[in-house]
PDB file of C-alpha atoms and ligand atoms in Angstrom:
ATOM      1  CA  MET A   1       6.447  -4.932   6.919  1.00 92.00           C
ATOM      2  CA  LEU A   2       4.571  -2.427   4.754  1.00 93.00           C
ATOM      3  CA  GLU A   3       5.886  -4.015   1.576  1.00 93.00           C
ATOM      4  CA  LYS A   4       3.554  -7.014   1.953  1.00 94.00           C
ATOM      5  CA  ASP A   5       0.589  -4.681   1.256  1.00 96.00           C
ATOM      6  CA  ILE A   6       2.046  -3.397  -2.020  1.00 97.00           C
ATOM      7  CA  GLU A   7       0.958  -4.950  -5.308  1.00 96.00           C
ATOM      8  CA  LYS A   8       3.440  -3.101  -7.520  1.00 97.00           C
ATOM      9  CA  ILE A   9       5.924  -0.256  -7.421  1.00 97.00           C
ATOM     10  CA  LEU A  10       5.183   2.570  -9.884  1.00 97.00           C
ATOM     11  CA  VAL A  11       8.044   4.974  -9.123  1.00 98.00           C
ATOM     12  CA  THR A  12      11.196   3.781  -7.355  1.00 98.00           C
ATOM     13  CA  ASN A  13      13.155   5.847  -4.840  1.00 98.00           C
ATOM     14  CA  GLU A  14      16.015   6.188  -7.340  1.00 98.00           C
ATOM     15  CA  GLU A  15      13.577   7.581  -9.902  1.00 98.00           C
ATOM     16  CA  ILE A  16      12.173  10.042  -7.351  1.00 98.00           C
ATOM     17  CA  VAL A  17      15.682  11.317  -6.570  1.00 98.00           C
ATOM     18  CA  ALA A  18      16.431  11.725 -10.310  1.00 98.00           C
ATOM     19  CA  ILE A  19      13.091  13.543 -10.809  1.00 98.00           C
ATOM     20  CA  SER A  20      13.839  15.870  -7.891  1.00 98.00           C
ATOM     21  CA  LYS A  21      17.285  16.678  -9.313  1.00 98.00           C
ATOM     22  CA  ARG A  22      15.798  17.522 -12.714  1.00 98.00           C
ATOM     23  CA  LEU A  23      13.018  19.679 -11.278  1.00 98.00           C
ATOM     24  CA  GLY A  24      15.367  21.366  -8.786  1.00 98.00           C
ATOM     25  CA  LYS A  25      17.728  22.357 -11.604  1.00 98.00           C
ATOM     26  CA  GLN A  26      14.880  23.751 -13.683  1.00 98.00           C
ATOM     27  CA  ILE A  27      13.455  25.703 -10.713  1.00 98.00           C
ATOM     28  CA  THR A  28      16.937  27.046  -9.909  1.00 98.00           C
ATOM     29  CA  GLU A  29      17.179  28.433 -13.447  1.00 98.00           C
ATOM     30  CA  ASP A  30      13.613  29.804 -13.586  1.00 98.00           C
ATOM     31  CA  TYR A  31      13.622  31.461 -10.149  1.00 98.00           C
ATOM     32  CA  ARG A  32      17.124  32.957 -10.078  1.00 95.00           C
ATOM     33  CA  ASP A  33      16.899  36.432  -8.406  1.00 92.00           C
ATOM     34  CA  LYS A  34      13.196  35.919  -7.594  1.00 97.00           C
ATOM     35  CA  ASN A  35      13.638  34.777  -3.958  1.00 97.00           C
ATOM     36  CA  PRO A  36      10.553  32.535  -4.133  1.00 98.00           C
ATOM     37  CA  VAL A  37       8.517  31.178  -1.242  1.00 98.00           C
ATOM     38  CA  ILE A  38       8.090  27.447  -1.683  1.00 98.00           C
ATOM     39  CA  ILE A  39       4.864  26.389   0.007  1.00 98.00           C
ATOM     40  CA  GLY A  40       4.387  22.699   0.718  1.00 98.00           C
ATOM     41  CA  LEU A  41       0.891  21.320   1.146  1.00 97.00           C
ATOM     42  CA  LEU A  42       0.794  19.088   4.227  1.00 96.00           C
ATOM     43  CA  LYS A  43       1.108  16.330   4.842  1.00 94.00           C
ATOM     44  CA  GLY A  44       1.793  14.617   1.543  1.00 95.00           C
ATOM     45  CA  CYS A  45       4.401  17.126   0.363  1.00 97.00           C
ATOM     46  CA  LEU A  46       6.919  16.389   3.115  1.00 97.00           C
ATOM     47  CA  PRO A  47       9.214  13.680   1.642  1.00 98.00           C
ATOM     48  CA  PHE A  48       9.109  15.174  -1.876  1.00 98.00           C
ATOM     49  CA  MET A  49       9.679  18.727  -0.688  1.00 98.00           C
ATOM     50  CA  ALA A  50      12.597  17.585   1.474  1.00 98.00           C
ATOM     51  CA  GLU A  51      14.198  15.848  -1.524  1.00 98.00           C
ATOM     52  CA  LEU A  52      13.416  18.642  -4.003  1.00 98.00           C
ATOM     53  CA  ILE A  53      14.832  21.573  -2.017  1.00 98.00           C
ATOM     54  CA  LYS A  54      18.211  19.838  -1.741  1.00 98.00           C
ATOM     55  CA  HIS A  55      18.527  20.453  -5.480  1.00 98.00           C
ATOM     56  CA  ILE A  56      17.386  24.100  -5.535  1.00 98.00           C
ATOM     57  CA  ASP A  57      20.397  26.392  -5.383  1.00 98.00           C
ATOM     58  CA  ILE A  58      18.943  29.905  -4.966  1.00 98.00           C
ATOM     59  CA  TYR A  59      17.754  32.068  -2.071  1.00 97.00           C
ATOM     60  CA  CYS A  60      14.286  30.786  -1.233  1.00 97.00           C
ATOM     61  CA  GLN A  61      12.051  30.365   1.794  1.00 97.00           C
ATOM     62  CA  ILE A  62      10.063  27.348   2.848  1.00 97.00           C
ATOM     63  CA  GLU A  63       6.554  27.504   4.285  1.00 98.00           C
ATOM     64  CA  LEU A  64       3.850  24.913   4.954  1.00 97.00           C
ATOM     65  CA  MET A  65       0.103  24.932   4.609  1.00 97.00           C
ATOM     66  CA  GLY A  66      -2.311  22.213   5.736  1.00 96.00           C
ATOM     67  CA  VAL A  67      -5.020  21.193   3.291  1.00 92.00           C
ATOM     68  CA  GLN A  68      -7.299  18.181   3.245  1.00 85.00           C
ATOM     69  CA  SER A  69      -9.399  16.930   0.397  1.00 78.00           C
ATOM     70  CA  TYR A  70      -9.611  13.166   0.845  1.00 60.00           C
ATOM     71  CA  HIS A  71     -11.182  11.967   4.034  1.00 54.00           C
ATOM     72  CA  GLY A  72      -9.860   8.474   4.535  1.00 53.00           C
ATOM     73  CA  GLY A  73     -11.032   6.934   1.260  1.00 62.00           C
ATOM     74  CA  THR A  74      -9.637   6.719  -2.249  1.00 65.00           C
ATOM     75  CA  GLU A  75     -11.953   9.208  -3.962  1.00 66.00           C
ATOM     76  CA  SER A  76     -11.588  12.970  -3.764  1.00 63.00           C
ATOM     77  CA  SER A  77     -14.369  14.430  -1.611  1.00 61.00           C
ATOM     78  CA  GLY A  78     -14.360  17.697  -3.526  1.00 66.00           C
ATOM     79  CA  ASN A  79     -14.322  19.638  -0.263  1.00 79.00           C
ATOM     80  CA  VAL A  80     -11.005  21.348   0.327  1.00 85.00           C
ATOM     81  CA  LYS A  81     -10.359  22.311   3.927  1.00 87.00           C
ATOM     82  CA  ILE A  82      -7.486  24.553   5.085  1.00 91.00           C
ATOM     83  CA  THR A  83      -6.291  22.864   8.291  1.00 93.00           C
ATOM     84  CA  LYS A  84      -3.202  25.051   8.833  1.00 95.00           C
ATOM     85  CA  ASP A  85      -2.802  28.483   7.308  1.00 95.00           C
ATOM     86  CA  LEU A  86       0.455  30.239   6.400  1.00 96.00           C
ATOM     87  CA  ASP A  87       2.375  32.057   9.126  1.00 91.00           C
ATOM     88  CA  VAL A  88       3.726  34.706   6.724  1.00 94.00           C
ATOM     89  CA  SER A  89       2.452  37.200   4.171  1.00 96.00           C
ATOM     90  CA  ILE A  90       3.037  36.235   0.542  1.00 97.00           C
ATOM     91  CA  GLU A  91       2.078  39.654  -0.826  1.00 97.00           C
ATOM     92  CA  ASN A  92       4.394  40.647  -3.712  1.00 97.00           C
ATOM     93  CA  ARG A  93       6.204  37.306  -3.549  1.00 98.00           C
ATOM     94  CA  HIS A  94       6.764  34.663  -6.174  1.00 98.00           C
ATOM     95  CA  VAL A  95       5.143  31.495  -4.852  1.00 98.00           C
ATOM     96  CA  LEU A  96       5.847  27.916  -5.839  1.00 98.00           C
ATOM     97  CA  ILE A  97       3.415  25.358  -4.387  1.00 98.00           C
ATOM     98  CA  ALA A  98       4.902  21.906  -3.777  1.00 98.00           C
ATOM     99  CA  GLU A  99       2.387  19.046  -4.039  1.00 97.00           C
ATOM    100  CA  ASP A 100       2.626  15.269  -3.892  1.00 97.00           C
ATOM    101  CA  ILE A 101      -0.031  14.628  -6.551  1.00 97.00           C
ATOM    102  CA  VAL A 102      -2.544  16.537  -8.669  1.00 96.00           C
ATOM    103  CA  ASP A 103      -5.656  14.443  -9.287  1.00 94.00           C
ATOM    104  CA  THR A 104      -8.949  16.308  -9.840  1.00 92.00           C
ATOM    105  CA  GLY A 105      -7.093  19.641  -9.539  1.00 93.00           C
ATOM    106  CA  LYS A 106      -9.558  20.941  -6.935  1.00 92.00           C
ATOM    107  CA  THR A 107      -7.064  21.276  -4.077  1.00 93.00           C
ATOM    108  CA  ILE A 108      -4.513  23.120  -6.130  1.00 94.00           C
ATOM    109  CA  ASN A 109      -7.066  25.467  -7.700  1.00 93.00           C
ATOM    110  CA  VAL A 110      -8.438  26.465  -4.287  1.00 92.00           C
ATOM    111  CA  VAL A 111      -4.956  27.124  -2.877  1.00 95.00           C
ATOM    112  CA  LYS A 112      -3.740  28.887  -6.025  1.00 95.00           C
ATOM    113  CA  ASN A 113      -6.727  31.242  -6.065  1.00 94.00           C
ATOM    114  CA  LEU A 114      -6.337  31.985  -2.356  1.00 94.00           C
ATOM    115  CA  LEU A 115      -2.657  32.878  -2.720  1.00 96.00           C
ATOM    116  CA  LYS A 116      -3.317  35.061  -5.759  1.00 97.00           C
ATOM    117  CA  TYR A 117      -6.107  36.820  -3.860  1.00 96.00           C
ATOM    118  CA  ARG A 118      -3.605  37.481  -1.062  1.00 96.00           C
ATOM    119  CA  GLY A 119      -1.342  39.344  -3.492  1.00 97.00           C
ATOM    120  CA  ALA A 120       1.278  36.859  -4.685  1.00 98.00           C
ATOM    121  CA  LEU A 121       3.184  38.103  -7.751  1.00 98.00           C
ATOM    122  CA  SER A 122       3.077  34.661  -9.335  1.00 98.00           C
ATOM    123  CA  VAL A 123       1.827  31.240  -8.270  1.00 98.00           C
ATOM    124  CA  GLU A 124       3.154  28.084  -9.931  1.00 98.00           C
ATOM    125  CA  VAL A 125       2.954  24.428  -8.953  1.00 98.00           C
ATOM    126  CA  VAL A 126       5.545  21.681  -8.721  1.00 98.00           C
ATOM    127  CA  THR A 127       4.101  18.206  -8.260  1.00 98.00           C
ATOM    128  CA  LEU A 128       5.847  14.865  -7.928  1.00 98.00           C
ATOM    129  CA  LEU A 129       2.944  13.045  -9.591  1.00 98.00           C
ATOM    130  CA  ASP A 130       0.307  14.082 -12.082  1.00 98.00           C
ATOM    131  CA  LYS A 131      -2.835  12.007 -12.628  1.00 96.00           C
ATOM    132  CA  PRO A 132      -4.388  13.892 -15.593  1.00 96.00           C
ATOM    133  CA  SER A 133      -7.078  11.230 -16.147  1.00 95.00           C
ATOM    134  CA  GLY A 134      -8.633  12.253 -12.807  1.00 92.00           C
ATOM    135  CA  ARG A 135      -8.927  15.921 -13.702  1.00 93.00           C
ATOM    136  CA  THR A 136     -12.280  17.665 -13.271  1.00 91.00           C
ATOM    137  CA  GLU A 137     -10.787  21.182 -13.223  1.00 90.00           C
ATOM    138  CA  ASP A 138      -8.859  22.869 -15.994  1.00 91.00           C
ATOM    139  CA  PHE A 139      -5.324  22.880 -14.602  1.00 93.00           C
ATOM    140  CA  THR A 140      -1.813  21.881 -15.725  1.00 95.00           C
ATOM    141  CA  PRO A 141       1.068  22.114 -13.219  1.00 97.00           C
ATOM    142  CA  LYS A 142       4.145  23.950 -14.517  1.00 98.00           C
ATOM    143  CA  TYR A 143       6.592  21.390 -13.086  1.00 98.00           C
ATOM    144  CA  ILE A 144       5.632  17.703 -13.210  1.00 98.00           C
ATOM    145  CA  GLY A 145       7.783  14.881 -11.853  1.00 98.00           C
ATOM    146  CA  THR A 146       6.028  12.054 -13.661  1.00 98.00           C
ATOM    147  CA  THR A 147       2.578  11.223 -14.978  1.00 98.00           C
ATOM    148  CA  ILE A 148       0.755   8.172 -13.605  1.00 97.00           C
ATOM    149  CA  PRO A 149      -2.383   6.299 -14.720  1.00 95.00           C
ATOM    150  CA  LYS A 150      -5.716   6.605 -12.907  1.00 91.00           C
ATOM    151  CA  GLU A 151      -4.710   4.444  -9.967  1.00 92.00           C
ATOM    152  CA  PHE A 152      -4.743   5.123  -6.256  1.00 94.00           C
ATOM    153  CA  VAL A 153      -1.132   5.230  -5.103  1.00 96.00           C
ATOM    154  CA  VAL A 154       0.613   5.365  -1.734  1.00 97.00           C
ATOM    155  CA  GLY A 155       4.093   6.095  -0.454  1.00 98.00           C
ATOM    156  CA  PHE A 156       6.589   8.960  -0.438  1.00 98.00           C
ATOM    157  CA  GLY A 157       4.075  11.141   1.414  1.00 98.00           C
ATOM    158  CA  LEU A 158       0.884   9.740  -0.097  1.00 97.00           C
ATOM    159  CA  ASP A 159      -1.433   7.914   2.280  1.00 95.00           C
ATOM    160  CA  TYR A 160      -4.314   5.512   2.494  1.00 94.00           C
ATOM    161  CA  ASP A 161      -6.190   6.332   5.699  1.00 92.00           C
ATOM    162  CA  GLU A 162      -3.071   8.171   6.972  1.00 93.00           C
ATOM    163  CA  PHE A 163      -0.843   5.089   6.561  1.00 96.00           C
ATOM    164  CA  TYR A 164       1.951   4.288   4.076  1.00 97.00           C
ATOM    165  CA  ARG A 165       3.316   7.866   3.881  1.00 97.00           C
ATOM    166  CA  ASN A 166       6.683   6.545   5.062  1.00 98.00           C
ATOM    167  CA  LEU A 167       7.251   4.169   2.137  1.00 98.00           C
ATOM    168  CA  PRO A 168      10.370   5.280   0.209  1.00 98.00           C
ATOM    169  CA  TYR A 169       8.694   4.700  -3.188  1.00 98.00           C
ATOM    170  CA  ILE A 170       5.317   5.137  -4.903  1.00 98.00           C
ATOM    171  CA  GLY A 171       3.258   1.964  -5.074  1.00 97.00           C
ATOM    172  CA  VAL A 172      -0.203   0.524  -5.606  1.00 97.00           C
ATOM    173  CA  LEU A 173      -1.887  -1.289  -2.713  1.00 95.00           C
ATOM    174  CA  LYS A 174      -3.190  -4.836  -2.992  1.00 94.00           C
ATOM    175  CA  PRO A 175      -7.008  -4.742  -3.368  1.00 90.00           C
ATOM    176  CA  GLU A 176      -7.523  -6.768  -0.161  1.00 90.00           C
ATOM    177  CA  VAL A 177      -6.038  -3.882   1.861  1.00 90.00           C
ATOM    178  CA  TYR A 178      -9.071  -1.714   0.945  1.00 80.00           C
ATOM    179  CA  ASN A 179     -11.514  -4.483   1.748  1.00 75.00           C
ATOM    180  CA  ASN A 180     -10.335  -4.971   5.342  1.00 69.00           C
TER     181      ASN A 180
HETATM  182  P1  IMP B   1      -7.143  16.721  -5.969  1.00 72.25           P
HETATM  183  O1  IMP B   1      -7.719  17.885  -5.215  1.00 72.25           O
HETATM  184  O2  IMP B   1      -8.197  15.754  -6.418  1.00 72.25           O
HETATM  185  O3  IMP B   1      -6.240  17.135  -7.096  1.00 72.25           O
HETATM  186  O4  IMP B   1      -6.324  15.852  -4.957  1.00 72.25           O
HETATM  187  C1  IMP B   1      -5.140  16.243  -4.414  1.00 72.25           C
HETATM  188  C2  IMP B   1      -4.918  15.545  -3.103  1.00 72.25           C
HETATM  189  O5  IMP B   1      -5.655  14.323  -3.008  1.00 72.25           O
HETATM  190  C3  IMP B   1      -3.457  15.154  -2.957  1.00 72.25           C
HETATM  191  O6  IMP B   1      -2.716  16.161  -2.327  1.00 72.25           O
HETATM  192  C4  IMP B   1      -3.538  13.890  -2.139  1.00 72.25           C
HETATM  193  O7  IMP B   1      -3.565  14.226  -0.765  1.00 72.25           O
HETATM  194  C5  IMP B   1      -4.861  13.290  -2.506  1.00 72.25           C
HETATM  195  N1  IMP B   1      -4.707  12.225  -3.543  1.00 72.25           N
HETATM  196  C6  IMP B   1      -5.038  12.285  -4.852  1.00 72.25           C
HETATM  197  N2  IMP B   1      -4.752  11.133  -5.483  1.00 72.25           N
HETATM  198  C7  IMP B   1      -4.222  10.327  -4.545  1.00 72.25           C
HETATM  199  C8  IMP B   1      -3.681   8.987  -4.585  1.00 72.25           C
HETATM  200  O8  IMP B   1      -3.636   8.295  -5.613  1.00 72.25           O
HETATM  201  N3  IMP B   1      -3.220   8.505  -3.401  1.00 72.25           N
HETATM  202  C9  IMP B   1      -3.243   9.210  -2.234  1.00 72.25           C
HETATM  203  N4  IMP B   1      -3.713  10.460  -2.156  1.00 72.25           N
HETATM  204  C10 IMP B   1      -4.195  11.021  -3.305  1.00 72.25           C
END
């Protein structure tokens, strides 16, 4: 049903699983004995975080934070709103933020600065997708799944107007979907 709205697939489900395995292995090596807290940014992180943590083989904890930067459209609003805060203290903890996509870099910079201010020992970012051409802030994620061109994508957690998050791959919508 959803597939009829998709113009092309950019990253297949098989590729996402392979990416998650690679990143999970790297994170396992880098965070051995560090007991990190992996913080997913809702809601887009959910499918990627679920896939990624299957491939992380160390003691770690999972937390979620709600942040919103897009408000129904396809352009970043620039306003980052915390819609659900953490339930735990991250003071003296190594933190790894799990994101679906880094575009302008505004969301991640706001969250990173907040967590550092709250006393995290280190704050790094793992993102499924990186869209460096959209960047307005100086920021490079430590762990990047794959780099995509400056296109608005949906699927595997990413939405257009809160829809399409449940697609098992990353795709580009047909232009007529925006015009409806
Ligand atoms: P940034 O603050 O501009 O880096 O945007 C990060 C957030 O914007 C992501 O967590 C997504 O929720 C959203 N976003 C950025 N690019 C896209 C896209 O191509 N499709 C859907 N959501 C996007």
